[in-house]
């Protein structure tokens, strides 16, 4: 092994004794995983891996570490392989951060799935569906949504004003809320209470929109029916008064 300071950081307490020693001896605890990679490279084959995990002994304890690396054979004047060039970066912190973020996303989706109303998560200026819970899928007739821009997934909503509202929330970051809003889906008119709320990255950049609400069709129709009944009752009462007079 001949290495630079960045590789010394990976070696940790194995440095500086690792200088001049055999790679597989230095990394004896991960020898089983390294041997086939070293063998391929010594036979003249470059090897690249974007993510590989090893259980390594560092600071006196075993720990999981992740790396991206490129092994390339070094050749002598006659073309024979004389050694290995290794460009290596430790990615443990990035992988762990991604794992935490994924766990947080899964936890959020479990929570959203349990909500009584409909929920969807849209990303980007095209409002692409990243998530939709069962209530949202039921509202739109069980169609396939994930990965599709909202205008492609719900083409019949064009002209009803919802796409323009999404564009406005994404552009300004200002939330929008409405009650008893009519929407025609699959030829059926429904009424919804809903909220559009911007989703922001850590730096404040808007990355998507949270959609949440309730299908209030039955409530609206009941209120309309009650209003018609009251109007009819009032009209009948007025007519009766005229007859009596």
PDB file of C-alpha atoms in Angstrom:
ATOM      1  CA  UNK A   1       0.000   0.000   0.000  1.00  0.00           C
ATOM      2  CA  UNK A   2       1.109   3.500  -0.952  1.00  0.00           C
ATOM      3  CA  UNK A   3      -1.594   6.046  -0.242  1.00  0.00           C
ATOM      4  CA  UNK A   4      -2.448   9.706   0.301  1.00  0.00           C
ATOM      5  CA  UNK A   5      -3.888  11.524   3.308  1.00  0.00           C
ATOM      6  CA  UNK A   6      -7.501  10.910   2.263  1.00  0.00           C
ATOM      7  CA  UNK A   7      -6.888   7.152   2.250  1.00  0.00           C
ATOM      8  CA  UNK A   8      -5.155   7.492   5.610  1.00  0.00           C
ATOM      9  CA  UNK A   9      -8.452   8.901   6.944  1.00  0.00           C
ATOM     10  CA  UNK A  10     -10.162   5.692   5.766  1.00  0.00           C
ATOM     11  CA  UNK A  11      -7.481   3.553   7.410  1.00  0.00           C
ATOM     12  CA  UNK A  12      -7.808   5.483  10.690  1.00  0.00           C
ATOM     13  CA  UNK A  13      -5.795   3.698  13.391  1.00  0.00           C
ATOM     14  CA  UNK A  14      -4.262   1.323  10.810  1.00  0.00           C
ATOM     15  CA  UNK A  15      -2.184   4.288   9.598  1.00  0.00           C
ATOM     16  CA  UNK A  16       0.816   4.689   9.407  1.00  0.00           C
ATOM     17  CA  UNK A  17       1.642   1.011   9.923  1.00  0.00           C
ATOM     18  CA  UNK A  18      -0.262   0.163   6.716  1.00  0.00           C
ATOM     19  CA  UNK A  19       2.350   1.901   4.534  1.00  0.00           C
ATOM     20  CA  UNK A  20       4.235  -0.648   2.464  1.00  0.00           C
ATOM     21  CA  UNK A  21       2.147  -3.594   3.650  1.00  0.00           C
ATOM     22  CA  UNK A  22      -0.045  -5.914   1.595  1.00  0.00           C
ATOM     23  CA  UNK A  23      -3.578  -4.567   1.058  1.00  0.00           C
ATOM     24  CA  UNK A  24      -5.261  -7.844   2.021  1.00  0.00           C
ATOM     25  CA  UNK A  25      -3.213  -8.084   5.211  1.00  0.00           C
ATOM     26  CA  UNK A  26      -4.084  -4.553   6.242  1.00  0.00           C
ATOM     27  CA  UNK A  27      -7.775  -5.170   5.619  1.00  0.00           C
ATOM     28  CA  UNK A  28      -7.770  -8.707   6.995  1.00  0.00           C
ATOM     29  CA  UNK A  29     -11.278  -8.340   8.467  1.00  0.00           C
ATOM     30  CA  UNK A  30     -12.743  -7.713   4.990  1.00  0.00           C
ATOM     31  CA  UNK A  31     -10.306  -9.897   3.053  1.00  0.00           C
ATOM     32  CA  UNK A  32     -13.057 -12.251   1.897  1.00  0.00           C
ATOM     33  CA  UNK A  33     -14.874  -9.397   0.175  1.00  0.00           C
ATOM     34  CA  UNK A  34     -11.771  -7.759  -1.265  1.00  0.00           C
ATOM     35  CA  UNK A  35     -10.051 -10.840  -2.680  1.00  0.00           C
ATOM     36  CA  UNK A  36     -12.321 -11.345  -5.723  1.00  0.00           C
ATOM     37  CA  UNK A  37     -12.108  -7.625  -6.585  1.00  0.00           C
ATOM     38  CA  UNK A  38      -8.311  -7.631  -6.320  1.00  0.00           C
ATOM     39  CA  UNK A  39      -8.124 -10.844  -8.365  1.00  0.00           C
ATOM     40  CA  UNK A  40     -10.235  -9.376 -11.183  1.00  0.00           C
ATOM     41  CA  UNK A  41      -8.076  -6.256 -11.302  1.00  0.00           C
ATOM     42  CA  UNK A  42      -4.804  -8.211 -11.277  1.00  0.00           C
ATOM     43  CA  UNK A  43      -6.152 -10.163 -14.254  1.00  0.00           C
ATOM     44  CA  UNK A  44      -6.456  -6.872 -16.133  1.00  0.00           C
ATOM     45  CA  UNK A  45     -10.131  -5.994 -15.517  1.00  0.00           C
ATOM     46  CA  UNK A  46     -11.056  -2.542 -14.145  1.00  0.00           C
ATOM     47  CA  UNK A  47     -13.692  -2.697 -11.386  1.00  0.00           C
ATOM     48  CA  UNK A  48     -16.017   0.145 -10.392  1.00  0.00           C
ATOM     49  CA  UNK A  49     -18.614   0.073  -7.608  1.00  0.00           C
ATOM     50  CA  UNK A  50     -20.796   3.013  -6.606  1.00  0.00           C
ATOM     51  CA  UNK A  51     -21.665   1.488  -3.248  1.00  0.00           C
ATOM     52  CA  UNK A  52     -20.176  -1.417  -1.373  1.00  0.00           C
ATOM     53  CA  UNK A  53     -20.510  -2.085   2.355  1.00  0.00           C
ATOM     54  CA  UNK A  54     -17.938  -3.715   4.619  1.00  0.00           C
ATOM     55  CA  UNK A  55     -17.880  -4.498   8.328  1.00  0.00           C
ATOM     56  CA  UNK A  56     -14.515  -3.010   9.266  1.00  0.00           C
ATOM     57  CA  UNK A  57     -12.522  -2.859  12.470  1.00  0.00           C
ATOM     58  CA  UNK A  58     -11.716   0.775  13.178  1.00  0.00           C
ATOM     59  CA  UNK A  59     -11.065   2.464  16.518  1.00  0.00           C
ATOM     60  CA  UNK A  60     -11.072  -0.935  18.155  1.00  0.00           C
ATOM     61  CA  UNK A  61     -14.602  -1.871  17.140  1.00  0.00           C
ATOM     62  CA  UNK A  62     -16.474  -3.311  14.178  1.00  0.00           C
ATOM     63  CA  UNK A  63     -18.590  -0.858  12.190  1.00  0.00           C
ATOM     64  CA  UNK A  64     -20.372  -0.867   8.842  1.00  0.00           C
ATOM     65  CA  UNK A  65     -18.710   1.416   6.315  1.00  0.00           C
ATOM     66  CA  UNK A  66     -19.778   2.261   2.747  1.00  0.00           C
ATOM     67  CA  UNK A  67     -17.492   3.126  -0.164  1.00  0.00           C
ATOM     68  CA  UNK A  68     -17.524   4.014  -3.823  1.00  0.00           C
ATOM     69  CA  UNK A  69     -14.347   3.082  -5.642  1.00  0.00           C
ATOM     70  CA  UNK A  70     -12.558   2.369  -8.900  1.00  0.00           C
ATOM     71  CA  UNK A  71      -9.813  -0.262  -9.205  1.00  0.00           C
ATOM     72  CA  UNK A  72      -7.703  -0.178 -12.370  1.00  0.00           C
ATOM     73  CA  UNK A  73      -4.739  -2.406 -13.278  1.00  0.00           C
ATOM     74  CA  UNK A  74      -1.334  -0.737 -13.490  1.00  0.00           C
ATOM     75  CA  UNK A  75       0.786  -2.159 -16.313  1.00  0.00           C
ATOM     76  CA  UNK A  76       4.502  -2.397 -16.948  1.00  0.00           C
ATOM     77  CA  UNK A  77       6.360  -1.696 -20.183  1.00  0.00           C
ATOM     78  CA  UNK A  78       5.459  -5.129 -21.583  1.00  0.00           C
ATOM     79  CA  UNK A  79       1.784  -4.717 -20.714  1.00  0.00           C
ATOM     80  CA  UNK A  80       1.889  -6.997 -17.699  1.00  0.00           C
ATOM     81  CA  UNK A  81      -0.138  -6.041 -14.600  1.00  0.00           C
ATOM     82  CA  UNK A  82       2.259  -4.742 -11.964  1.00  0.00           C
ATOM     83  CA  UNK A  83      -0.148  -3.254  -9.461  1.00  0.00           C
ATOM     84  CA  UNK A  84      -3.515  -1.648  -8.799  1.00  0.00           C
ATOM     85  CA  UNK A  85      -4.598   1.974  -8.861  1.00  0.00           C
ATOM     86  CA  UNK A  86      -7.442   2.625  -6.396  1.00  0.00           C
ATOM     87  CA  UNK A  87      -9.569   5.769  -6.282  1.00  0.00           C
ATOM     88  CA  UNK A  88     -11.773   5.387  -3.211  1.00  0.00           C
ATOM     89  CA  UNK A  89     -14.260   7.584  -1.348  1.00  0.00           C
ATOM     90  CA  UNK A  90     -16.009   6.704   1.882  1.00  0.00           C
ATOM     91  CA  UNK A  91     -19.745   7.356   1.594  1.00  0.00           C
ATOM     92  CA  UNK A  92     -20.857   6.079   5.001  1.00  0.00           C
ATOM     93  CA  UNK A  93     -22.317   9.389   6.171  1.00  0.00           C
ATOM     94  CA  UNK A  94     -24.189   9.966   2.914  1.00  0.00           C
ATOM     95  CA  UNK A  95     -25.612   6.423   2.928  1.00  0.00           C
ATOM     96  CA  UNK A  96     -26.671   6.742   6.552  1.00  0.00           C
ATOM     97  CA  UNK A  97     -28.282  10.119   5.864  1.00  0.00           C
ATOM     98  CA  UNK A  98     -30.174   8.653   2.902  1.00  0.00           C
ATOM     99  CA  UNK A  99     -31.289   5.724   5.064  1.00  0.00           C
ATOM    100  CA  UNK A 100     -32.583   8.115   7.727  1.00  0.00           C
ATOM    101  CA  UNK A 101     -34.424  10.159   5.112  1.00  0.00           C
ATOM    102  CA  UNK A 102     -35.966   7.025   3.633  1.00  0.00           C
ATOM    103  CA  UNK A 103     -37.045   5.841   7.085  1.00  0.00           C
ATOM    104  CA  UNK A 104     -38.611   9.250   7.728  1.00  0.00           C
ATOM    105  CA  UNK A 105     -40.428   9.100   4.376  1.00  0.00           C
ATOM    106  CA  UNK A 106     -41.745   5.611   5.147  1.00  0.00           C
ATOM    107  CA  UNK A 107     -42.909   6.742   8.580  1.00  0.00           C
ATOM    108  CA  UNK A 108     -44.634   9.759   7.052  1.00  0.00           C
ATOM    109  CA  UNK A 109     -46.344   7.594   4.451  1.00  0.00           C
ATOM    110  CA  UNK A 110     -47.561   5.209   7.151  1.00  0.00           C
ATOM    111  CA  UNK A 111     -49.020   8.180   9.003  1.00  0.00           C
ATOM    112  CA  UNK A 112     -50.592   9.611   5.841  1.00  0.00           C
ATOM    113  CA  UNK A 113     -52.101   6.217   4.982  1.00  0.00           C
ATOM    114  CA  UNK A 114     -53.949   6.257   8.302  1.00  0.00           C
ATOM    115  CA  UNK A 115     -55.489   9.691   7.780  1.00  0.00           C
ATOM    116  CA  UNK A 116     -59.270   9.666   7.263  1.00  0.00           C
ATOM    117  CA  UNK A 117     -59.172  12.084   4.330  1.00  0.00           C
ATOM    118  CA  UNK A 118     -57.475  11.942   0.942  1.00  0.00           C
ATOM    119  CA  UNK A 119     -53.770  12.782   0.693  1.00  0.00           C
ATOM    120  CA  UNK A 120     -51.310  13.128  -2.190  1.00  0.00           C
ATOM    121  CA  UNK A 121     -47.718  14.321  -2.488  1.00  0.00           C
ATOM    122  CA  UNK A 122     -46.742  16.051  -5.732  1.00  0.00           C
ATOM    123  CA  UNK A 123     -43.191  16.921  -6.792  1.00  0.00           C
ATOM    124  CA  UNK A 124     -41.704  19.409  -9.223  1.00  0.00           C
ATOM    125  CA  UNK A 125     -43.356  22.067 -11.398  1.00  0.00           C
ATOM    126  CA  UNK A 126     -45.233  19.344 -13.307  1.00  0.00           C
ATOM    127  CA  UNK A 127     -46.825  18.206 -10.014  1.00  0.00           C
ATOM    128  CA  UNK A 128     -45.774  14.598 -10.459  1.00  0.00           C
ATOM    129  CA  UNK A 129     -47.455  12.083  -8.120  1.00  0.00           C
ATOM    130  CA  UNK A 130     -44.997  10.721  -5.541  1.00  0.00           C
ATOM    131  CA  UNK A 131     -47.677   9.375  -3.220  1.00  0.00           C
ATOM    132  CA  UNK A 132     -51.445   8.981  -3.000  1.00  0.00           C
ATOM    133  CA  UNK A 133     -53.281   7.243  -0.170  1.00  0.00           C
ATOM    134  CA  UNK A 134     -56.235   4.877  -0.536  1.00  0.00           C
ATOM    135  CA  UNK A 135     -58.804   7.648  -0.074  1.00  0.00           C
ATOM    136  CA  UNK A 136     -57.267   9.702  -2.887  1.00  0.00           C
ATOM    137  CA  UNK A 137     -57.170   6.682  -5.199  1.00  0.00           C
ATOM    138  CA  UNK A 138     -60.816   5.965  -4.408  1.00  0.00           C
ATOM    139  CA  UNK A 139     -61.718   9.579  -5.206  1.00  0.00           C
ATOM    140  CA  UNK A 140     -60.130   9.350  -8.682  1.00  0.00           C
ATOM    141  CA  UNK A 141     -61.514   5.920  -9.500  1.00  0.00           C
ATOM    142  CA  UNK A 142     -58.519   3.744  -8.597  1.00  0.00           C
ATOM    143  CA  UNK A 143     -56.444   4.774 -11.609  1.00  0.00           C
ATOM    144  CA  UNK A 144     -52.633   4.531 -11.774  1.00  0.00           C
ATOM    145  CA  UNK A 145     -51.084   7.807 -10.601  1.00  0.00           C
ATOM    146  CA  UNK A 146     -47.547   7.335  -9.262  1.00  0.00           C
ATOM    147  CA  UNK A 147     -44.841   8.909 -11.358  1.00  0.00           C
ATOM    148  CA  UNK A 148     -47.291  10.750 -13.613  1.00  0.00           C
ATOM    149  CA  UNK A 149     -47.719  14.550 -13.866  1.00  0.00           C
ATOM    150  CA  UNK A 150     -51.139  15.607 -12.606  1.00  0.00           C
ATOM    151  CA  UNK A 151     -52.250  16.876 -16.027  1.00  0.00           C
ATOM    152  CA  UNK A 152     -51.511  13.456 -17.534  1.00  0.00           C
ATOM    153  CA  UNK A 153     -52.980  11.473 -14.648  1.00  0.00           C
ATOM    154  CA  UNK A 154     -56.219  13.490 -14.419  1.00  0.00           C
ATOM    155  CA  UNK A 155     -56.827  14.913 -17.901  1.00  0.00           C
ATOM    156  CA  UNK A 156     -60.564  15.499 -17.355  1.00  0.00           C
ATOM    157  CA  UNK A 157     -59.770  18.043 -14.636  1.00  0.00           C
ATOM    158  CA  UNK A 158     -58.383  20.412 -17.310  1.00  0.00           C
ATOM    159  CA  UNK A 159     -60.444  23.598 -17.393  1.00  0.00           C
ATOM    160  CA  UNK A 160     -61.781  23.217 -13.851  1.00  0.00           C
ATOM    161  CA  UNK A 161     -59.154  25.522 -12.328  1.00  0.00           C
ATOM    162  CA  UNK A 162     -57.297  23.012 -10.155  1.00  0.00           C
ATOM    163  CA  UNK A 163     -54.154  22.812 -12.282  1.00  0.00           C
ATOM    164  CA  UNK A 164     -53.849  26.590 -12.262  1.00  0.00           C
ATOM    165  CA  UNK A 165     -54.200  26.624  -8.475  1.00  0.00           C
ATOM    166  CA  UNK A 166     -51.381  24.075  -8.187  1.00  0.00           C
ATOM    167  CA  UNK A 167     -49.197  26.191 -10.472  1.00  0.00           C
ATOM    168  CA  UNK A 168     -49.885  29.234  -8.299  1.00  0.00           C
ATOM    169  CA  UNK A 169     -49.020  27.495  -5.029  1.00  0.00           C
ATOM    170  CA  UNK A 170     -45.798  26.105  -6.532  1.00  0.00           C
ATOM    171  CA  UNK A 171     -44.802  29.524  -7.869  1.00  0.00           C
ATOM    172  CA  UNK A 172     -45.628  31.614  -4.788  1.00  0.00           C
ATOM    173  CA  UNK A 173     -45.511  29.199  -1.849  1.00  0.00           C
ATOM    174  CA  UNK A 174     -48.854  30.573  -0.658  1.00  0.00           C
ATOM    175  CA  UNK A 175     -51.227  27.798   0.519  1.00  0.00           C
ATOM    176  CA  UNK A 176     -54.727  27.520  -0.917  1.00  0.00           C
ATOM    177  CA  UNK A 177     -57.808  26.147   0.832  1.00  0.00           C
ATOM    178  CA  UNK A 178     -61.382  25.705  -0.399  1.00  0.00           C
ATOM    179  CA  UNK A 179     -64.638  24.214   0.862  1.00  0.00           C
ATOM    180  CA  UNK A 180     -67.450  22.502  -1.038  1.00  0.00           C
ATOM    181  CA  UNK A 181     -65.460  22.804  -4.257  1.00  0.00           C
ATOM    182  CA  UNK A 182     -67.009  20.932  -7.230  1.00  0.00           C
ATOM    183  CA  UNK A 183     -64.786  18.671  -9.318  1.00  0.00           C
ATOM    184  CA  UNK A 184     -65.734  16.335 -12.156  1.00  0.00           C
ATOM    185  CA  UNK A 185     -63.791  13.061 -12.189  1.00  0.00           C
ATOM    186  CA  UNK A 186     -64.559  10.289 -14.639  1.00  0.00           C
ATOM    187  CA  UNK A 187     -67.848  11.931 -15.568  1.00  0.00           C
ATOM    188  CA  UNK A 188     -69.012  12.084 -11.936  1.00  0.00           C
ATOM    189  CA  UNK A 189     -69.283  15.375 -10.098  1.00  0.00           C
ATOM    190  CA  UNK A 190     -67.932  15.352  -6.563  1.00  0.00           C
ATOM    191  CA  UNK A 191     -67.489  18.042  -3.922  1.00  0.00           C
ATOM    192  CA  UNK A 192     -64.315  18.369  -1.856  1.00  0.00           C
ATOM    193  CA  UNK A 193     -62.828  20.392   0.969  1.00  0.00           C
ATOM    194  CA  UNK A 194     -59.129  20.610   0.163  1.00  0.00           C
ATOM    195  CA  UNK A 195     -55.776  22.217   0.916  1.00  0.00           C
ATOM    196  CA  UNK A 196     -52.763  22.786  -1.327  1.00  0.00           C
ATOM    197  CA  UNK A 197     -49.591  23.485   0.684  1.00  0.00           C
ATOM    198  CA  UNK A 198     -46.056  23.984  -0.653  1.00  0.00           C
ATOM    199  CA  UNK A 199     -43.347  21.477   0.350  1.00  0.00           C
ATOM    200  CA  UNK A 200     -39.937  23.086   0.869  1.00  0.00           C
ATOM    201  CA  UNK A 201     -36.383  21.769   0.998  1.00  0.00           C
ATOM    202  CA  UNK A 202     -34.040  22.722   3.852  1.00  0.00           C
ATOM    203  CA  UNK A 203     -32.874  25.788   1.913  1.00  0.00           C
ATOM    204  CA  UNK A 204     -36.461  26.989   1.450  1.00  0.00           C
ATOM    205  CA  UNK A 205     -36.758  25.980  -2.202  1.00  0.00           C
ATOM    206  CA  UNK A 206     -40.210  24.733  -3.142  1.00  0.00           C
ATOM    207  CA  UNK A 207     -39.950  21.125  -4.294  1.00  0.00           C
ATOM    208  CA  UNK A 208     -43.578  20.002  -4.382  1.00  0.00           C
ATOM    209  CA  UNK A 209     -47.105  20.327  -3.036  1.00  0.00           C
ATOM    210  CA  UNK A 210     -48.987  18.531  -0.288  1.00  0.00           C
ATOM    211  CA  UNK A 211     -52.616  17.843  -1.185  1.00  0.00           C
ATOM    212  CA  UNK A 212     -55.061  16.977   1.563  1.00  0.00           C
ATOM    213  CA  UNK A 213     -58.809  17.072   2.012  1.00  0.00           C
ATOM    214  CA  UNK A 214     -62.128  15.317   2.321  1.00  0.00           C
ATOM    215  CA  UNK A 215     -64.769  14.127  -0.088  1.00  0.00           C
ATOM    216  CA  UNK A 216     -67.853  16.005   1.161  1.00  0.00           C
ATOM    217  CA  UNK A 217     -70.170  15.085  -1.699  1.00  0.00           C
ATOM    218  CA  UNK A 218     -72.801  13.442   0.498  1.00  0.00           C
ATOM    219  CA  UNK A 219     -72.798  16.364   2.914  1.00  0.00           C
ATOM    220  CA  UNK A 220     -73.196  18.910   0.115  1.00  0.00           C
ATOM    221  CA  UNK A 221     -75.973  16.932  -1.539  1.00  0.00           C
ATOM    222  CA  UNK A 222     -77.755  16.533   1.785  1.00  0.00           C
ATOM    223  CA  UNK A 223     -77.479  20.261   2.390  1.00  0.00           C
ATOM    224  CA  UNK A 224     -78.758  20.943  -1.119  1.00  0.00           C
ATOM    225  CA  UNK A 225     -81.651  18.541  -0.573  1.00  0.00           C
ATOM    226  CA  UNK A 226     -82.443  20.171   2.762  1.00  0.00           C
ATOM    227  CA  UNK A 227     -82.275  23.621   1.188  1.00  0.00           C
ATOM    228  CA  UNK A 228     -84.659  22.508  -1.589  1.00  0.00           C
ATOM    229  CA  UNK A 229     -87.040  21.059   0.992  1.00  0.00           C
ATOM    230  CA  UNK A 230     -86.961  24.255   3.018  1.00  0.00           C
ATOM    231  CA  UNK A 231     -87.483  26.348  -0.109  1.00  0.00           C
ATOM    232  CA  UNK A 232     -90.443  24.166  -1.113  1.00  0.00           C
ATOM    233  CA  UNK A 233     -91.890  24.360   2.383  1.00  0.00           C
ATOM    234  CA  UNK A 234     -91.546  28.149   2.378  1.00  0.00           C
ATOM    235  CA  UNK A 235     -93.173  28.344  -1.060  1.00  0.00           C
ATOM    236  CA  UNK A 236     -96.052  26.128   0.053  1.00  0.00           C
ATOM    237  CA  UNK A 237     -96.497  28.202   3.191  1.00  0.00           C
ATOM    238  CA  UNK A 238     -96.613  31.393   1.143  1.00  0.00           C
ATOM    239  CA  UNK A 239     -99.132  29.852  -1.252  1.00  0.00           C
ATOM    240  CA  UNK A 240    -101.282  28.715   1.663  1.00  0.00           C
ATOM    241  CA  UNK A 241    -101.271  32.224   3.101  1.00  0.00           C
ATOM    242  CA  UNK A 242    -102.431  33.598  -0.255  1.00  0.00           C
ATOM    243  CA  UNK A 243    -105.266  31.039  -0.406  1.00  0.00           C
ATOM    244  CA  UNK A 244    -106.360  31.839   3.135  1.00  0.00           C
ATOM    245  CA  UNK A 245    -106.323  35.541   2.471  1.00  0.00           C
TER     246      UNK A 245
END
